[in-house]
Amino acid sequence: MKLATVWLTDFRNYEQLEINLDEGFTAVLGPNGAGKSNLLESLALLATLKSFRRAPTDSLVRKGADRAIVRATGIRDDREVLIELELAKGRTRAQVNRQPLKRTRDLLGALRVTVFGPDDLALVKEGPSVRREYIDDLIVALDPPADAVLSDLDRILKQRNALLRQMSGSGDEASLLTLDIWDDKLAAAGEHLTIRRENLLVDLMPLATESYRVLSNTEVDVVAFYNRSWDTEHMAEAVADSRANDQRRGTTSVGPHRDDIVVTVDGFDSRTECSQGEQRTLALALRLAGHRLLAERLGESPLLLLDDVLSELDPDRARALLNSLPPGQTVITSAQGLPPDTVPDQVLEHRGDRLEVVKMNDLD
Amino acid sequence: MSAYAKPVEVLIDELGRLPGIGPKSAQRIAFHLLKADRVDAQRLADAVVELKEKVAFCETCFNVAEGDECTICGDPRREQHVLCVVEEPKDIAALEKTGAFNGRYHVLLGAINPLEGIGPEQIKMRELALRVAQDDITEVIICTNPNLEGETTAAFIANKILAPFEVKVTRLASGLPVGGDLEYADELTLGRALEGRQAL
């Protein structure tokens, strides 16, 4: 789906805003604090109902107002779609074409989005959980029912850990028998998710390499290693082997929640052996790879939102990014303008407290 | 500290312990009772007392019963050798409405849920094994809820409790609501229904 018009009411710093978005590449310019990222945040919210800055719903509502409204029309398969969100303290309501949604999962698919922001450096620099979340989010975006696999696994781990703690080291016969059952569930769900993650990485890495090469104008290879927390043929054996240890520690030591994804650039470990600039490029390449995989598999390019990405890249890489944007609708924010030879289809600029259309595509 | 007279405060507190009732609802019910006729309030109080005095769990199947035995266990026309295992007495009411089952029940009074401190010892698992051993049971139909805890309880019964016995163990099928449209089914249920398809 491509967004056409977006209305904001009492969202962050915007009391009222109406903008028409171009189908192609839109640049949002303006000084720091003008509200560029807020605008991007509202667009991402239309797809995911969650702030990509991990802000609680309360902070999305303009100070002094009691609710925020985000509305947008878009075009999908030549038909108009209306998405409406009402955000208030402790309550978020969403409607698509005036039909209330029962579950947030139902919103997935109406509009799809890829977001890259300054926090995404964590994808490379931080611990394994960020990379696991990245891959799991892609799995769910490609196959929404997989959401149930993830939430089941999460609950199995909580239940198994609770049982391990109650057993406090030893445990009676009934607890041990119950543990057998949780172990079976853990091994089945865990192995399933592990294989899905590994398969996805195989499809993803060629795209990440390609994106990295274009951005950096080099011929490096980006390779990912999925490090399992178990090395037996099936996870069930590893779960059985680690039982004594798990019982002693009161926690589950094998499973997808303990796996890591190590990404290397030309053989160098990206987390410890790459420069800051290389890490930023890699983080961006990983996001773009996910974006392209979604576009390929779903036959439709998600909305691409790039928040303050240019300040993070050297001029050559910034230019390479803007000249190689994937097809589809893209919105990018920048505080310092665009590289000289880039030609956006539309430019929106914050002047004073207004967001003005500086340039519109001639076709509109 | 307390904004209300002590008896009101105590009642709100007690009501708030009931399932599905939060502090706001508890307060609303308490003030409703305060305004209500004495007779109405008395009737409610009597009903609660009578419930605890006269009704208990059936000694055989742990369904609710007036006396030692529930109406189902006391009914000689019901099939003696088929047992249906459920989590709660209210599940019996649901199954009875189908009219499709003529055996007896066994209520576990819960499901395995370590997060809530419930293991096999806390529910009527031992009693189930005893019944199967003594009562010449030929089939056990496991009707625990189709969620993670219910499935775990079902696996425990099938793989641990009933493993030593020569008894047919079946699990309630997952599938589509009758009279509904396929397009409105959620993906999970429809996926399960597809897995559990049957030859015609």
Coordinates of C-alpha atoms in Angstrom, one line a residue:
Chain A
M1 CA 0.0 0.0 0.0
K2 CA 1.2 3.5 -0.7
L3 CA 0.2 6.3 1.6
A4 CA -1.5 9.3 0.0
T5 CA -2.7 11.7 2.7
V6 CA -1.8 11.8 6.3
W7 CA -3.6 13.8 9.0
L8 CA -2.2 14.2 12.5
T9 CA -4.2 15.7 15.5
D10 CA -2.4 16.3 18.8
F11 CA 0.3 13.9 17.9
R12 CA 3.7 14.8 19.6
N13 CA 4.4 18.5 18.6
Y14 CA 1.7 18.6 15.9
E15 CA -1.6 20.1 16.9
Q16 CA -3.0 19.7 13.3
L17 CA -1.2 18.6 10.2
E18 CA -2.3 17.5 6.8
I19 CA 0.2 16.3 4.2
N20 CA 0.0 14.6 0.9
L21 CA 2.8 12.2 0.3
D22 CA 4.4 11.5 -3.0
E23 CA 4.4 7.9 -4.3
G24 CA 8.1 8.0 -4.6
F25 CA 10.9 9.6 -2.6
T26 CA 10.0 12.3 -0.1
A27 CA 12.6 14.3 1.9
V28 CA 11.6 16.0 5.2
L29 CA 14.0 18.8 6.1
G30 CA 14.3 21.1 9.0
P31 CA 16.3 22.0 12.0
N32 CA 16.7 19.7 15.1
G33 CA 13.6 19.5 17.2
A34 CA 11.3 20.6 14.4
G35 CA 9.4 17.3 14.5
K36 CA 10.8 15.4 11.5
S37 CA 11.2 12.2 13.4
N38 CA 7.8 12.6 15.0
L39 CA 6.3 12.6 11.5
L40 CA 8.1 9.4 10.6
E41 CA 7.1 7.9 13.8
S42 CA 3.4 8.6 13.0
L43 CA 3.8 6.9 9.6
A44 CA 5.4 3.8 11.2
L45 CA 2.7 3.7 13.8
L46 CA 0.1 3.3 11.0
A47 CA 1.7 0.0 10.2
T48 CA 2.8 -1.5 13.5
L49 CA 0.9 0.4 16.3
K50 CA 4.2 0.7 18.1
S51 CA 6.6 3.5 18.3
F52 CA 9.9 2.6 16.6
R53 CA 11.6 4.8 19.2
R54 CA 10.0 2.6 21.8
A55 CA 8.1 5.5 23.3
P56 CA 5.1 4.7 25.5
T57 CA 1.7 5.7 24.0
D58 CA 1.4 8.5 26.6
S59 CA 4.3 10.4 25.2
L60 CA 2.9 10.3 21.7
V61 CA 0.0 12.5 22.8
R62 CA 0.7 16.3 22.6
K63 CA 1.2 17.9 26.0
G64 CA -2.2 19.2 27.2
A65 CA -4.3 17.0 24.9
D66 CA -5.9 13.8 26.1
R67 CA -5.7 11.8 22.9
A68 CA -3.9 11.8 19.6
I69 CA -5.3 10.9 16.2
V70 CA -3.3 9.5 13.3
R71 CA -5.3 9.1 10.1
A72 CA -4.2 8.2 6.6
T73 CA -5.5 7.2 3.3
G74 CA -3.6 5.0 0.9
I75 CA -3.9 3.2 -2.3
R76 CA -3.7 -0.6 -2.5
D77 CA -4.5 -2.5 -5.7
D78 CA -6.2 0.7 -7.1
R79 CA -8.5 1.0 -4.1
E80 CA -8.5 3.5 -1.4
V81 CA -7.8 2.3 2.2
L82 CA -8.4 4.4 5.3
I83 CA -6.4 3.7 8.4
E84 CA -7.3 5.5 11.6
L85 CA -5.6 5.3 15.0
E86 CA -6.7 6.8 18.3
L87 CA -4.0 6.9 20.9
A88 CA -4.9 7.7 24.5
K89 CA -3.5 6.8 27.9
G90 CA -3.5 3.0 28.2
R91 CA -5.6 2.5 25.1
T92 CA -5.0 2.4 21.4
R93 CA -7.8 1.9 18.9
A94 CA -7.3 1.1 15.3
Q95 CA -9.7 1.0 12.4
V96 CA -9.2 0.0 8.8
N97 CA -11.8 1.3 6.4
R98 CA -14.0 2.2 9.4
Q99 CA -13.8 -1.4 10.7
P100 CA -12.4 -1.7 14.2
L101 CA -9.6 -4.3 14.5
K102 CA -9.8 -7.0 17.1
R103 CA -6.1 -7.7 17.4
T104 CA -3.1 -5.7 16.5
R105 CA -1.9 -8.6 14.3
D106 CA -4.8 -7.8 12.0
L107 CA -3.2 -4.5 11.2
L108 CA -0.1 -6.1 9.9
G109 CA -0.5 -6.4 6.2
A110 CA -2.7 -3.3 5.8
L111 CA 0.4 -1.2 5.5
R112 CA 4.0 -2.6 5.7
V113 CA 6.9 -0.6 6.8
T114 CA 10.7 -0.8 7.1
V115 CA 12.2 1.7 9.5
F116 CA 15.9 2.6 9.9
G117 CA 16.9 5.1 12.6
P118 CA 19.9 6.1 14.6
D119 CA 19.1 3.5 17.2
D120 CA 19.6 0.7 14.7
L121 CA 23.4 0.8 15.2
A122 CA 22.5 -1.5 18.1
L123 CA 21.7 -4.2 15.5
V124 CA 25.5 -4.5 15.0
K125 CA 27.0 -3.2 18.2
E126 CA 24.8 -4.5 21.0
G127 CA 24.2 -8.0 22.3
P128 CA 22.5 -10.9 20.6
S129 CA 18.9 -10.1 21.7
V130 CA 18.7 -7.2 19.2
R131 CA 19.7 -9.4 16.3
R132 CA 17.3 -12.1 17.4
E133 CA 14.5 -9.6 17.5
Y134 CA 15.5 -8.4 14.0
I135 CA 15.3 -11.8 12.5
D136 CA 12.1 -12.8 14.4
D137 CA 10.3 -9.6 13.3
L138 CA 11.1 -10.5 9.7
I139 CA 9.8 -14.0 10.2
V140 CA 6.5 -12.6 11.5
A141 CA 6.3 -10.0 8.7
L142 CA 6.7 -12.7 6.1
D143 CA 4.3 -15.1 7.9
P144 CA 2.0 -13.5 10.5
P145 CA 0.8 -16.8 12.0
A146 CA 4.5 -17.4 13.1
D147 CA 3.7 -14.9 15.8
A148 CA 2.0 -17.8 17.7
V149 CA 5.2 -19.8 17.6
L150 CA 7.2 -17.0 19.2
S151 CA 4.6 -16.3 21.9
D152 CA 4.3 -20.0 22.7
L153 CA 8.0 -20.4 23.0
D154 CA 8.1 -17.4 25.3
R155 CA 5.5 -18.9 27.5
I156 CA 7.1 -22.3 27.5
L157 CA 10.3 -20.7 28.7
K158 CA 8.5 -18.8 31.5
Q159 CA 6.7 -22.0 32.6
R160 CA 9.8 -24.2 32.5
N161 CA 11.9 -21.7 34.4
A162 CA 9.2 -21.3 37.0
L163 CA 9.1 -25.0 37.4
L164 CA 12.9 -25.2 37.7
R165 CA 12.9 -22.6 40.4
Q166 CA 10.2 -24.4 42.3
M167 CA 12.3 -27.6 42.2
S168 CA 15.2 -25.7 43.6
G169 CA 17.9 -28.1 42.6
S170 CA 16.3 -31.5 43.2
G171 CA 12.5 -31.8 42.8
D172 CA 10.1 -34.6 43.5
E173 CA 9.0 -37.3 41.0
A174 CA 5.9 -35.3 39.9
S175 CA 8.0 -32.2 39.1
L176 CA 10.5 -34.3 37.2
L177 CA 7.7 -35.9 35.1
T178 CA 6.2 -32.5 34.4
L179 CA 9.7 -31.2 33.4
D180 CA 9.8 -34.0 30.8
I181 CA 6.7 -32.6 29.2
W182 CA 8.0 -29.0 29.2
D183 CA 11.2 -30.3 27.8
D184 CA 9.4 -31.9 24.9
K185 CA 7.5 -28.7 24.2
L186 CA 10.6 -26.6 24.4
A187 CA 12.6 -28.8 22.1
A188 CA 9.8 -28.9 19.5
A189 CA 9.1 -25.2 19.4
G190 CA 12.8 -24.3 19.8
E191 CA 14.1 -26.4 17.0
H192 CA 11.3 -25.2 14.7
L193 CA 12.2 -21.5 15.4
T194 CA 16.0 -22.2 15.0
I195 CA 15.5 -23.7 11.6
R196 CA 13.2 -20.9 10.5
R197 CA 15.8 -18.3 11.6
E198 CA 18.6 -20.2 9.8
N199 CA 16.7 -20.5 6.6
L200 CA 15.8 -16.8 6.6
L201 CA 19.4 -15.9 7.1
V202 CA 20.4 -17.9 4.1
D203 CA 17.9 -15.9 1.9
L204 CA 18.8 -12.6 3.6
M205 CA 22.6 -12.5 3.4
P206 CA 23.0 -12.2 -0.4
L207 CA 20.8 -9.2 -0.2
A208 CA 22.8 -7.7 2.7
T209 CA 26.0 -8.2 0.8
E210 CA 24.5 -6.5 -2.3
S211 CA 23.3 -3.5 -0.3
Y212 CA 26.6 -3.2 1.6
R213 CA 28.5 -3.3 -1.7
V214 CA 26.4 -0.6 -3.3
L215 CA 26.6 1.7 -0.2
S216 CA 30.4 1.3 0.3
N217 CA 31.4 0.9 -3.4
T218 CA 33.5 -2.1 -2.4
E219 CA 33.4 -5.8 -3.2
V220 CA 33.2 -7.2 0.4
D221 CA 31.2 -10.2 1.5
V222 CA 28.7 -10.0 4.3
V223 CA 28.3 -13.4 5.9
A224 CA 26.2 -14.3 8.9
F225 CA 26.8 -17.3 11.2
Y226 CA 23.9 -18.5 13.3
N227 CA 25.4 -19.7 16.6
R228 CA 23.1 -22.3 18.1
S229 CA 23.2 -22.8 21.9
W230 CA 23.1 -26.5 21.2
D231 CA 25.2 -28.8 18.9
T232 CA 23.3 -32.1 19.0
E233 CA 21.4 -33.4 16.0
H234 CA 18.1 -32.5 17.6
M235 CA 17.4 -30.0 20.3
A236 CA 15.7 -32.6 22.5
E237 CA 19.1 -34.3 23.3
A238 CA 20.7 -30.9 24.2
V239 CA 17.7 -30.1 26.5
A240 CA 18.1 -33.5 28.2
D241 CA 21.9 -33.1 28.5
S242 CA 21.6 -29.6 30.1
R243 CA 18.9 -30.6 32.6
A244 CA 21.1 -31.0 35.6
N245 CA 22.7 -27.7 34.9
D246 CA 19.4 -26.0 34.3
Q247 CA 18.0 -27.4 37.5
R248 CA 21.0 -26.1 39.5
R249 CA 20.7 -22.6 38.0
G250 CA 17.0 -22.4 37.8
T251 CA 16.9 -21.3 34.2
T252 CA 16.9 -22.7 30.7
S253 CA 20.3 -22.7 29.1
V254 CA 19.6 -24.0 25.6
G255 CA 17.2 -22.7 23.0
P256 CA 16.6 -19.9 20.5
H257 CA 16.6 -17.4 23.4
R258 CA 20.3 -18.1 23.9
D259 CA 21.4 -18.1 20.2
D260 CA 23.4 -15.4 18.6
I261 CA 23.9 -14.2 15.0
V262 CA 27.4 -13.2 14.2
V263 CA 27.8 -11.0 11.1
T264 CA 31.1 -10.6 9.5
V265 CA 32.2 -8.1 6.8
D266 CA 35.0 -9.6 4.7
G267 CA 35.8 -12.0 7.6
F268 CA 35.9 -9.4 10.3
D269 CA 33.5 -9.7 13.2
S270 CA 31.3 -6.7 12.8
R271 CA 30.7 -6.3 16.5
T272 CA 34.3 -6.0 17.6
E273 CA 36.5 -5.6 14.6
C274 CA 34.8 -3.1 12.3
S275 CA 35.0 0.7 12.5
Q276 CA 32.0 2.8 13.6
G277 CA 31.4 3.8 9.9
E278 CA 31.4 0.2 8.8
Q279 CA 29.0 -0.8 11.6
R280 CA 26.6 2.0 10.5
T281 CA 26.8 0.8 6.9
L282 CA 26.2 -2.8 7.9
A283 CA 23.2 -1.9 10.1
L284 CA 21.7 0.0 7.2
A285 CA 22.5 -2.9 4.8
L286 CA 20.8 -5.4 7.1
R287 CA 17.6 -3.2 7.2
L288 CA 17.6 -2.7 3.5
A289 CA 18.1 -6.5 3.0
G290 CA 15.0 -7.2 5.1
H291 CA 13.1 -4.6 3.2
R292 CA 14.0 -6.1 -0.2
L293 CA 13.2 -9.6 1.0
L294 CA 9.8 -8.5 2.1
A295 CA 9.2 -6.7 -1.2
E296 CA 10.3 -9.8 -3.2
R297 CA 8.2 -12.3 -1.2
L298 CA 5.1 -10.1 -0.8
G299 CA 5.2 -8.7 -4.3
E300 CA 4.8 -5.2 -2.8
S301 CA 7.4 -2.8 -1.5
P302 CA 6.9 -1.7 2.1
L303 CA 7.0 1.9 3.0
L304 CA 10.7 2.8 3.7
L305 CA 11.4 5.3 6.5
L306 CA 14.9 6.5 7.0
D307 CA 15.3 8.6 10.1
D308 CA 18.3 10.9 10.1
V309 CA 20.4 8.5 8.2
L310 CA 22.5 10.9 6.2
S311 CA 24.3 12.4 9.2
E312 CA 25.6 9.0 10.0
L313 CA 27.2 8.3 6.7
D314 CA 30.1 9.9 4.9
P315 CA 29.1 12.0 1.8
D316 CA 29.9 9.2 -0.7
R317 CA 27.9 6.6 1.2
A318 CA 25.0 9.1 1.7
R319 CA 24.9 9.7 -2.1
A320 CA 25.2 6.0 -2.8
L321 CA 22.2 5.3 -0.6
L322 CA 20.0 8.0 -2.2
N323 CA 20.9 7.0 -5.7
S324 CA 20.2 3.3 -5.0
L325 CA 16.9 3.6 -3.1
P326 CA 14.8 0.5 -3.7
P327 CA 11.6 1.2 -5.7
G328 CA 8.6 2.1 -3.7
Q329 CA 7.5 4.9 -1.3
T330 CA 10.4 6.3 0.8
V331 CA 10.4 9.1 3.4
I332 CA 13.7 10.4 4.7
T333 CA 14.5 13.0 7.3
S334 CA 17.5 15.2 7.4
A335 CA 18.7 18.2 9.4
Q336 CA 21.5 19.2 7.1
G337 CA 19.8 19.0 3.7
L338 CA 20.5 16.5 0.9
P339 CA 23.6 15.8 -1.1
P340 CA 23.7 18.1 -4.1
D341 CA 22.9 15.7 -6.9
T342 CA 19.9 13.9 -5.3
V343 CA 16.5 14.6 -6.8
P344 CA 13.6 13.8 -4.5
D345 CA 10.1 13.7 -5.9
Q346 CA 8.9 15.8 -3.0
V347 CA 10.5 18.0 -0.3
L348 CA 8.7 19.0 2.9
E349 CA 10.4 21.6 5.0
H350 CA 9.8 22.8 8.6
R351 CA 9.8 26.6 8.6
G352 CA 9.0 28.2 11.9
D353 CA 6.3 25.9 13.2
R354 CA 4.8 25.0 9.8
L355 CA 5.6 22.1 7.6
E356 CA 5.6 23.5 4.0
V357 CA 5.7 21.7 0.7
V358 CA 8.7 23.1 -1.1
K359 CA 8.6 20.8 -4.1
M360 CA 5.9 18.7 -5.5
N361 CA 6.3 16.1 -8.2
D362 CA 5.1 17.6 -11.5
L363 CA 3.0 14.5 -12.2
D364 CA 0.7 15.3 -9.2
Chain B
M1 CA -6.1 6.5 55.5
S2 CA -9.3 4.7 54.4
A3 CA -11.9 6.9 52.7
Y4 CA -14.8 4.7 53.7
A5 CA -16.3 3.1 56.9
K6 CA -14.5 -0.1 57.8
P7 CA -17.3 -2.5 56.8
V8 CA -17.5 -0.9 53.3
E9 CA -13.7 -1.1 53.0
V10 CA -13.7 -4.8 54.0
L11 CA -16.5 -5.7 51.5
I12 CA -14.7 -3.9 48.7
D13 CA -11.5 -5.8 49.6
E14 CA -13.3 -9.1 49.6
L15 CA -15.1 -8.5 46.3
G16 CA -11.9 -7.4 44.7
R17 CA -10.5 -10.9 45.3
L18 CA -13.1 -12.4 43.0
P19 CA -12.0 -13.3 39.5
G20 CA -12.7 -10.7 36.9
I21 CA -13.5 -8.0 39.4
G22 CA -11.1 -5.1 39.7
P23 CA -11.1 -2.4 42.4
K24 CA -13.5 -0.1 40.5
S25 CA -16.1 -2.9 40.0
A26 CA -15.7 -4.0 43.6
Q27 CA -16.4 -0.4 44.7
R28 CA -19.5 -0.2 42.5
I29 CA -20.9 -3.5 43.7
A30 CA -20.3 -2.6 47.4
F31 CA -22.2 0.7 47.0
H32 CA -24.9 -1.0 45.1
L33 CA -25.4 -3.4 48.0
L34 CA -25.2 -0.5 50.5
K35 CA -28.2 1.1 48.8
A36 CA -30.1 -2.2 48.2
D37 CA -32.9 -3.5 50.4
R38 CA -31.9 -5.5 53.4
V39 CA -33.8 -8.5 52.0
D40 CA -31.9 -8.5 48.7
A41 CA -28.6 -8.3 50.4
Q42 CA -29.6 -11.0 52.8
R43 CA -30.6 -13.3 49.9
L44 CA -27.2 -12.9 48.3
A45 CA -25.4 -13.6 51.6
D46 CA -27.6 -16.7 52.2
A47 CA -26.9 -17.9 48.7
V48 CA -23.1 -17.7 49.3
V49 CA -23.4 -19.5 52.7
E50 CA -25.7 -22.2 51.3
L51 CA -23.3 -22.8 48.4
K52 CA -20.5 -23.5 50.8
E53 CA -22.6 -25.6 53.2
K54 CA -24.5 -27.7 50.8
V55 CA -22.4 -28.0 47.7
A56 CA -19.1 -29.8 47.6
F57 CA -17.0 -31.6 45.0
C58 CA -18.1 -35.1 44.0
E59 CA -15.9 -37.7 45.7
T60 CA -15.4 -39.6 42.5
C61 CA -15.1 -37.1 39.7
F62 CA -14.8 -33.7 41.5
N63 CA -17.7 -32.2 39.7
V64 CA -19.8 -29.9 41.9
A65 CA -22.3 -32.0 43.8
E66 CA -25.0 -31.7 46.4
G67 CA -23.8 -34.5 48.7
D68 CA -21.0 -36.9 48.2
E69 CA -21.8 -37.9 44.6
C70 CA -22.7 -35.7 41.6
T71 CA -25.8 -36.5 39.4
I72 CA -23.7 -37.8 36.6
C73 CA -21.7 -40.3 38.7
G74 CA -25.0 -41.4 40.4
D75 CA -26.8 -42.0 37.1
P76 CA -26.7 -45.8 36.3
R77 CA -27.6 -45.2 32.7
R78 CA -24.3 -43.6 31.9
E79 CA -21.5 -45.6 30.3
Q80 CA -19.1 -46.8 33.0
H81 CA -16.0 -47.3 31.0
V82 CA -15.4 -44.1 29.1
L83 CA -13.9 -41.1 31.0
C84 CA -13.8 -37.5 29.8
V85 CA -11.1 -35.4 31.5
V86 CA -11.8 -31.7 31.9
E87 CA -10.1 -28.8 33.7
E88 CA -13.2 -27.3 35.5
P89 CA -16.7 -28.2 36.4
K90 CA -18.0 -25.6 34.0
D91 CA -16.5 -27.6 31.1
I92 CA -18.8 -30.4 32.0
A93 CA -21.8 -28.1 31.5
A94 CA -20.5 -27.2 28.1
L95 CA -20.0 -30.8 27.1
E96 CA -23.3 -31.9 28.5
K97 CA -25.1 -29.4 26.3
T98 CA -23.8 -31.3 23.3
G99 CA -25.7 -34.4 24.3
A100 CA -23.0 -36.3 22.4
F101 CA -21.3 -37.8 25.4
N102 CA -22.8 -40.5 27.6
G103 CA -19.8 -41.5 29.7
R104 CA -18.5 -40.1 32.9
Y105 CA -16.2 -37.2 33.7
H106 CA -13.1 -36.5 35.7
V107 CA -12.5 -32.9 36.7
L108 CA -8.8 -32.0 37.3
L109 CA -9.8 -28.7 39.0
G110 CA -7.0 -26.9 37.1
A111 CA -4.2 -27.4 34.6
I112 CA -0.4 -27.7 35.0
N113 CA 0.8 -24.2 35.3
P114 CA 4.2 -23.7 37.1
L115 CA 3.9 -19.9 36.9
E116 CA 0.9 -20.2 39.2
G117 CA 2.5 -22.9 41.3
I118 CA 0.2 -25.6 40.0
G119 CA 1.8 -29.0 39.3
P120 CA 0.3 -32.5 38.9
E121 CA 0.2 -32.8 42.7
Q122 CA -2.1 -29.8 43.1
I123 CA -4.7 -31.1 40.7
K124 CA -6.6 -34.3 40.7
M125 CA -4.1 -36.3 38.7
R126 CA -3.4 -39.1 41.2
E127 CA -7.1 -39.6 41.5
L128 CA -7.4 -40.0 37.8
A129 CA -4.7 -42.7 37.8
L130 CA -6.5 -44.5 40.6
R131 CA -9.8 -44.5 38.7
V132 CA -8.3 -45.8 35.6
A133 CA -6.6 -48.6 37.6
Q134 CA -9.7 -49.6 39.5
D135 CA -12.7 -48.9 37.3
D136 CA -11.9 -50.9 34.2
I137 CA -11.8 -47.8 32.0
T138 CA -11.5 -48.6 28.3
E139 CA -11.2 -45.0 26.9
V140 CA -10.0 -41.7 28.3
I141 CA -11.0 -38.6 26.2
I142 CA -8.8 -35.6 27.2
C143 CA -10.7 -32.4 26.9
T144 CA -8.4 -29.9 28.5
N145 CA -8.3 -26.4 27.0
P146 CA -6.5 -25.9 23.6
N147 CA -3.9 -23.5 25.1
L148 CA -0.3 -24.2 26.1
E149 CA -1.2 -25.2 29.7
G150 CA -4.0 -27.4 28.6
E151 CA -1.9 -29.1 25.9
T152 CA 0.9 -29.7 28.4
T153 CA -1.6 -31.2 30.9
A154 CA -2.9 -33.4 28.1
A155 CA 0.6 -34.6 27.2
F156 CA 1.3 -35.3 30.8
I157 CA -1.9 -37.4 31.2
A158 CA -1.2 -39.3 27.9
N159 CA 2.6 -39.9 28.3
K160 CA 2.9 -40.2 32.1
I161 CA -0.3 -41.0 33.9
L162 CA -1.9 -43.4 31.5
A163 CA 1.3 -44.9 30.0
P164 CA 1.2 -48.0 32.3
F165 CA -2.4 -48.8 31.5
E166 CA -4.0 -50.5 28.5
V167 CA -6.4 -47.8 27.7
K168 CA -7.4 -45.9 24.6
V169 CA -6.4 -42.3 25.0
T170 CA -7.9 -39.7 22.7
R171 CA -7.7 -35.9 22.5
L172 CA -10.6 -33.6 21.6
A173 CA -10.1 -32.4 18.0
S174 CA -9.4 -28.8 17.1
G175 CA -11.4 -27.4 14.3
L176 CA -13.8 -25.0 12.8
P177 CA -17.1 -23.7 14.4
V178 CA -20.0 -25.4 12.7
G179 CA -22.3 -23.1 10.7
G180 CA -19.5 -20.5 10.2
D181 CA -17.8 -19.3 7.2
L182 CA -14.3 -20.6 6.4
E183 CA -13.1 -17.0 5.6
Y184 CA -13.8 -15.8 9.1
A185 CA -11.8 -18.5 10.8
D186 CA -8.5 -17.4 12.3
E187 CA -5.3 -18.7 10.8
L188 CA -4.3 -20.9 13.7
T189 CA -7.6 -22.7 14.0
L190 CA -7.9 -23.2 10.3
G191 CA -4.3 -24.5 10.2
R192 CA -5.1 -27.0 12.9
A193 CA -8.3 -28.0 11.2
L194 CA -6.2 -28.7 8.0
E195 CA -3.7 -30.8 9.9
G196 CA -6.5 -32.8 11.5
R197 CA -8.5 -33.3 8.3
Q198 CA -10.4 -36.6 7.9
A199 CA -10.9 -38.9 4.9
L200 CA -14.5 -38.9 3.6

